[in-house]
C-alpha cells in the first residue's frame, strides 16, 4: 500500500513528506521541549556554527534539510527517469532511511550531494551542458566537504562518472577541480582573514580510524541490527535492479551504474573505517533510488512486507 501510494506523484505527497519528517523527528522534538536536547559536536564547519546557537534552530534546520532533500531526490528521479517520470517513492524512502537521525554533518550535506548526483546524471542526458554540469558537481563537493569531511569520497564518484560516460577530456577534470576549489578557497580566505587556517584544515580532513565492523567498535546492539538490515536491503535492491537491467535503455543503465557506485563506495568503506554510521549516511541518497526501483520490480506481497519493516523498524529500535 505504501509503495503504491507513492508510485505516482500528487501534490498531497509533499504534504505527506512534511508529516513523515515531523513524525520521525518526534523524539528530538520532545527532548527539545523537555530541555534534554544535546547539540552534536563534530569536526564540521557548518555543524560547529549551529552548535553556537539554539537547539530550536538546529531542529528547524534538520527538518528543513530532510524535507528539501526528499523533494530534490524526487526531482532528480523524475528529471532523469531513474524510476518513472511521475514517481515520488525515492523521496519517501529517503525520509524512512533517515528516521530519528538528528542533525549530523552527513544529513546537513545531503542536499548538496543530491545536487551533485543531479548534475552528474544531467551530463548523461544534456550533451551541450556537460562542462557546466561537471563544474557544478565539483562545486557541490567543495561545499559538501565543509559540512561533512567524508563527502570527499564523492570525488571518486565524479571520476567514475567521467569514465562511465566516456568523457575522457582533460578539460572536464580541470573543471571539476576548479569547481571543488572555488568554495574551499573562499572558505580558506575567510579563515586566513578572521581565524586560523589550521583549524579549517583539521575540520576538512576526515578523522579516519580503521576498525573492522563488528570488531571492537562502538555500535550499540540496536545500531548494529539497523546497520546489518540496511546492508542486506541495499544488497538485495542492487541485485534486483541489475537482474532486471534488460528493461533499461543504455542511458538509464549508465545512470544506475553511477548510482550503484555512489551507494557501494561508502558502504564498502564503512566495513573498515571506525566511523561506520557517518559512511552509511553518505550512502542513503543513492540507496533511496535503488530501493525504490527494487520495490517497484518485485511482487506486491514482498513489496508490502519490506515497506512495512522499513516503516516500523526504526520505531521498534527506539525501545
Coordinates of C-alpha atoms in Angstrom, one line a residue:
X1 CA 0.0 0.0 0.0
X2 CA 2.8 2.4 0.9
X3 CA 4.7 1.8 -2.3
X4 CA 1.6 2.0 -4.4
X5 CA 0.6 5.3 -2.8
X6 CA 3.9 7.0 -3.9
X7 CA 4.2 5.3 -7.3
X8 CA 2.6 8.4 -8.9
X9 CA 3.3 11.9 -7.7
X10 CA 0.4 14.0 -6.4
X11 CA 0.7 17.5 -4.7
X12 CA -0.6 15.9 -1.5
X13 CA 2.6 13.8 -1.4
X14 CA 4.6 16.9 -0.5
X15 CA 2.3 17.4 2.5
X16 CA 2.9 13.7 3.4
X17 CA 6.7 14.4 3.3
X18 CA 6.3 17.2 5.9
X19 CA 4.2 14.9 8.1
X20 CA 6.6 12.0 7.8
X21 CA 9.6 14.2 8.6
X22 CA 7.9 15.6 11.7
X23 CA 6.7 12.1 12.9
X24 CA 10.2 10.6 12.6
X25 CA 11.8 13.5 14.4
X26 CA 9.4 13.4 17.3
X27 CA 12.0 12.1 19.8
X28 CA 14.3 15.1 19.2
X29 CA 11.4 17.5 19.3
X30 CA 10.3 16.1 22.6
X31 CA 13.8 16.3 24.0
X32 CA 13.9 19.8 22.9
X33 CA 10.8 20.8 24.8
X34 CA 11.9 18.8 27.9
X35 CA 15.3 20.5 27.9
X36 CA 17.2 17.3 27.3
X37 CA 18.3 18.1 23.7
X38 CA 22.1 17.9 23.1
X39 CA 23.6 19.5 20.1
X40 CA 26.0 17.4 18.1
X41 CA 29.7 18.1 18.3
X42 CA 31.5 17.3 15.1
X43 CA 34.5 18.4 13.1
X44 CA 32.3 20.2 10.6
X45 CA 32.3 23.9 9.8
X46 CA 28.5 24.2 9.4
X47 CA 27.7 21.9 12.4
X48 CA 30.1 23.8 14.7
X49 CA 28.4 27.0 13.6
X50 CA 25.0 25.6 14.6
X51 CA 26.3 24.5 18.0
X52 CA 26.8 28.1 18.8
X53 CA 23.1 28.9 18.5
X54 CA 19.9 27.4 20.0
X55 CA 18.7 23.8 19.8
X56 CA 15.5 25.1 18.3
X57 CA 17.3 26.4 15.2
X58 CA 19.2 23.1 14.9
X59 CA 15.9 21.2 14.9
X60 CA 14.3 23.5 12.3
X61 CA 17.4 23.1 10.1
X62 CA 17.2 19.3 10.4
X63 CA 13.5 19.3 9.4
X64 CA 14.1 21.7 6.5
X65 CA 17.1 19.9 5.1
X66 CA 15.4 16.5 5.3
X67 CA 12.3 17.9 3.6
X68 CA 14.2 19.8 0.9
X69 CA 16.4 16.7 0.3
X70 CA 13.3 14.5 -0.2
X71 CA 12.0 16.9 -2.8
X72 CA 15.4 17.2 -4.5
X73 CA 15.6 13.4 -4.7
X74 CA 12.1 13.2 -6.3
X75 CA 13.1 16.0 -8.8
X76 CA 16.3 14.2 -9.7
X77 CA 14.4 10.9 -10.2
X78 CA 11.8 12.4 -12.4
X79 CA 14.1 14.6 -14.5
X80 CA 16.4 11.7 -15.3
X81 CA 13.7 8.9 -15.4
X82 CA 15.5 6.9 -12.7
X83 CA 12.2 5.3 -11.6
X84 CA 9.4 6.8 -13.6
X85 CA 8.6 10.3 -14.7
X86 CA 5.9 10.6 -12.0
X87 CA 7.2 8.5 -9.0
X88 CA 7.8 10.3 -5.7
X89 CA 8.8 7.0 -3.9
X90 CA 12.5 7.8 -3.6
X91 CA 11.7 10.9 -1.5
X92 CA 9.6 8.8 0.8
X93 CA 12.2 6.1 1.1
X94 CA 14.9 8.8 1.9
X95 CA 12.8 10.0 4.8
X96 CA 12.3 6.5 6.2
X97 CA 16.1 5.8 5.9
X98 CA 16.9 9.0 7.9
X99 CA 14.3 8.3 10.6
X100 CA 15.2 9.6 14.0
X101 CA 18.6 11.0 12.8
X102 CA 19.5 14.3 14.5
X103 CA 21.3 16.9 12.5
X104 CA 24.6 15.3 11.6
X105 CA 27.1 16.6 9.1
X106 CA 26.0 13.8 6.7
X107 CA 22.4 14.9 6.8
X108 CA 23.3 18.5 6.5
X109 CA 25.4 17.7 3.4
X110 CA 22.7 15.6 1.8
X111 CA 21.1 18.4 -0.1
X112 CA 24.4 19.4 -1.8
X113 CA 25.2 15.8 -2.5
X114 CA 21.9 15.2 -4.2
X115 CA 22.6 18.2 -6.4
X116 CA 26.0 16.7 -7.2
X117 CA 24.3 13.5 -8.3
X118 CA 21.7 15.5 -10.2
X119 CA 24.4 17.3 -12.2
X120 CA 26.3 14.1 -12.9
X121 CA 23.2 12.4 -14.3
X122 CA 22.3 15.5 -16.3
X123 CA 25.7 15.2 -18.0
X124 CA 24.4 11.9 -19.3
X125 CA 21.4 13.5 -21.0
X126 CA 22.4 17.0 -21.9
X127 CA 25.5 16.8 -24.1
X128 CA 25.6 20.6 -24.7
X129 CA 25.9 21.2 -20.9
X130 CA 28.5 18.7 -19.9
X131 CA 31.0 21.3 -18.9
X132 CA 28.7 23.2 -16.7
X133 CA 27.4 20.0 -15.1
X134 CA 30.9 18.8 -14.1
X135 CA 31.8 22.3 -12.9
X136 CA 28.7 22.4 -10.8
X137 CA 29.3 18.8 -9.4
X138 CA 32.8 19.8 -8.3
X139 CA 31.4 22.9 -6.6
X140 CA 28.8 20.9 -4.8
X141 CA 31.5 18.6 -3.5
X142 CA 33.5 21.6 -2.4
X143 CA 30.5 22.9 -0.4
X144 CA 29.7 19.4 1.0
X145 CA 33.2 18.8 2.3
X146 CA 32.9 21.9 4.5
X147 CA 29.8 20.3 6.0
X148 CA 30.9 16.7 6.2
X149 CA 34.6 15.7 5.5
X150 CA 33.5 12.3 4.3
X151 CA 32.0 14.0 1.3
X152 CA 35.4 13.8 -0.3
X153 CA 34.6 10.2 -1.3
X154 CA 32.1 11.7 -3.8
X155 CA 35.1 12.9 -5.8
X156 CA 35.7 9.3 -6.6
X157 CA 32.1 9.1 -7.9
X158 CA 32.7 12.1 -10.2
X159 CA 35.8 10.5 -11.7
X160 CA 33.9 7.2 -12.1
X161 CA 31.1 9.1 -13.9
X162 CA 33.6 10.6 -16.3
X163 CA 34.9 7.0 -17.0
X164 CA 31.3 5.6 -17.4
X165 CA 30.1 8.4 -19.6
X166 CA 33.2 8.1 -21.8
X167 CA 34.1 11.8 -21.3
X168 CA 37.8 11.4 -21.4
X169 CA 38.7 15.0 -21.6
X170 CA 41.3 16.9 -19.5
X171 CA 39.0 19.9 -19.7
X172 CA 36.4 18.1 -17.6
X173 CA 38.9 17.1 -15.0
X174 CA 40.1 20.7 -14.7
X175 CA 36.5 22.0 -14.4
X176 CA 35.9 19.5 -11.6
X177 CA 39.0 20.7 -9.8
X178 CA 38.1 24.3 -10.3
X179 CA 34.6 23.7 -9.1
X180 CA 35.9 21.9 -6.0
X181 CA 38.5 24.6 -5.2
X182 CA 36.1 27.6 -5.6
X183 CA 34.1 27.2 -2.3
X184 CA 37.1 25.8 -0.4
X185 CA 39.3 28.7 -1.5
X186 CA 36.7 31.3 -0.4
X187 CA 36.5 29.5 3.0
X188 CA 40.3 29.4 3.3
X189 CA 40.4 33.1 2.6
X190 CA 37.9 33.8 5.3
X191 CA 39.9 31.7 7.8
X192 CA 43.1 33.4 6.8
X193 CA 41.4 36.8 7.4
X194 CA 39.4 36.0 10.5
X195 CA 40.7 32.8 12.0
X196 CA 43.3 30.1 12.0
X197 CA 43.9 28.2 8.7
X198 CA 45.0 25.2 10.7
X199 CA 41.5 24.9 12.2
X200 CA 40.0 24.8 8.8
X201 CA 42.4 22.1 7.6
X202 CA 41.6 20.0 10.7
X203 CA 37.9 20.3 10.0
X204 CA 38.1 19.5 6.3
X205 CA 40.2 16.3 6.7
X206 CA 38.2 13.2 7.9
X207 CA 39.2 11.6 11.1
X208 CA 39.9 8.2 9.6
X209 CA 40.5 5.4 12.1
X210 CA 40.5 1.9 10.8
X211 CA 38.3 -0.6 12.6
X212 CA 36.7 -3.7 11.1
X213 CA 32.9 -3.6 11.5
X214 CA 31.5 -5.7 14.4
X215 CA 35.0 -5.9 15.9
X216 CA 35.8 -3.6 18.8
X217 CA 33.5 -0.9 17.5
X218 CA 31.2 1.4 19.4
X219 CA 27.9 0.4 17.7
X220 CA 25.1 -0.4 20.1
X221 CA 23.1 -3.6 19.6
X222 CA 20.2 -1.6 18.0
X223 CA 22.6 0.3 15.7
X224 CA 24.2 -3.0 14.7
X225 CA 20.9 -4.6 13.8
X226 CA 19.8 -1.5 11.9
X227 CA 23.2 -1.4 10.1
X228 CA 23.1 -5.1 9.1
X229 CA 19.5 -4.9 7.9
X230 CA 20.3 -1.8 5.9
X231 CA 23.3 -3.6 4.2
X232 CA 21.0 -6.6 3.4
X233 CA 18.3 -4.3 2.0
X234 CA 20.7 -2.3 -0.2
X235 CA 22.4 -5.5 -1.4
X236 CA 19.1 -7.1 -2.3
X237 CA 18.0 -3.9 -4.1
X238 CA 21.2 -3.8 -6.2
X239 CA 20.7 -7.5 -7.1
X240 CA 17.1 -6.9 -8.2
X241 CA 17.9 -3.7 -10.2
X242 CA 20.7 -5.4 -12.1
X243 CA 18.7 -8.6 -12.6
X244 CA 16.2 -6.6 -14.5
X245 CA 18.7 -4.5 -16.4
X246 CA 17.4 -5.8 -19.7
X247 CA 14.5 -3.5 -19.4
X248 CA 16.8 -0.4 -19.1
X249 CA 17.8 1.8 -22.0
X250 CA 21.6 2.4 -22.4
X251 CA 21.2 5.9 -20.9
X252 CA 19.3 4.6 -17.8
X253 CA 21.8 1.8 -17.4
X254 CA 24.7 4.3 -17.2
X255 CA 22.8 6.3 -14.6
X256 CA 22.2 3.2 -12.5
X257 CA 25.9 2.3 -12.7
X258 CA 26.7 5.8 -11.3
X259 CA 24.0 5.5 -8.6
X260 CA 25.2 2.0 -7.6
X261 CA 28.8 3.2 -7.3
X262 CA 27.6 6.1 -5.1
X263 CA 26.0 3.5 -2.7
X264 CA 28.7 0.8 -2.8
X265 CA 31.7 3.1 -2.2
X266 CA 30.7 4.4 1.2
X267 CA 29.1 1.2 2.3
X268 CA 32.3 -0.7 1.5
X269 CA 34.4 1.8 3.3
X270 CA 32.1 1.6 6.3
X271 CA 33.3 -2.0 6.9
X272 CA 36.9 -0.8 7.5
X273 CA 36.6 2.7 8.9
X274 CA 35.6 3.3 12.5
X275 CA 33.0 6.0 11.8
X276 CA 30.6 3.4 10.3
X277 CA 27.4 5.4 10.8
X278 CA 28.8 8.5 9.0
X279 CA 29.7 6.5 6.0
X280 CA 26.4 4.7 5.9
X281 CA 24.6 8.0 6.0
X282 CA 26.6 9.0 2.9
X283 CA 25.1 6.1 1.0
X284 CA 21.5 6.8 1.9
X285 CA 20.8 9.1 -1.1
X286 CA 21.7 6.7 -3.9
X287 CA 20.3 3.8 -1.9
X288 CA 16.9 5.6 -1.9
X289 CA 16.9 5.3 -5.7
X290 CA 18.0 1.7 -5.7
X291 CA 15.5 0.6 -3.0
X292 CA 12.6 2.4 -4.8
X293 CA 13.5 0.7 -8.1
X294 CA 13.7 -2.7 -6.5
X295 CA 10.4 -2.3 -4.6
X296 CA 8.6 -1.5 -7.9
X297 CA 10.2 -4.5 -9.5
X298 CA 9.2 -7.2 -7.1
X299 CA 5.7 -8.8 -6.4
X300 CA 3.2 -7.0 -4.2
X301 CA 3.5 -9.3 -1.2
X302 CA 7.2 -8.8 -0.7
X303 CA 7.0 -5.2 -1.6
X304 CA 4.5 -4.6 1.2
X305 CA 6.5 -6.7 3.7
X306 CA 9.7 -4.7 3.1
X307 CA 7.9 -1.4 3.2
X308 CA 6.2 -2.3 6.5
X309 CA 9.5 -3.3 8.1
X310 CA 11.1 0.0 6.9
X311 CA 8.2 2.0 8.4
X312 CA 8.1 0.3 11.8
X313 CA 11.6 -1.0 12.5
X314 CA 13.1 2.5 13.4
X315 CA 10.2 2.9 15.9
X316 CA 10.8 -0.5 17.5
X317 CA 14.5 0.1 17.8
X318 CA 13.8 3.1 20.0
X319 CA 12.6 0.8 22.8

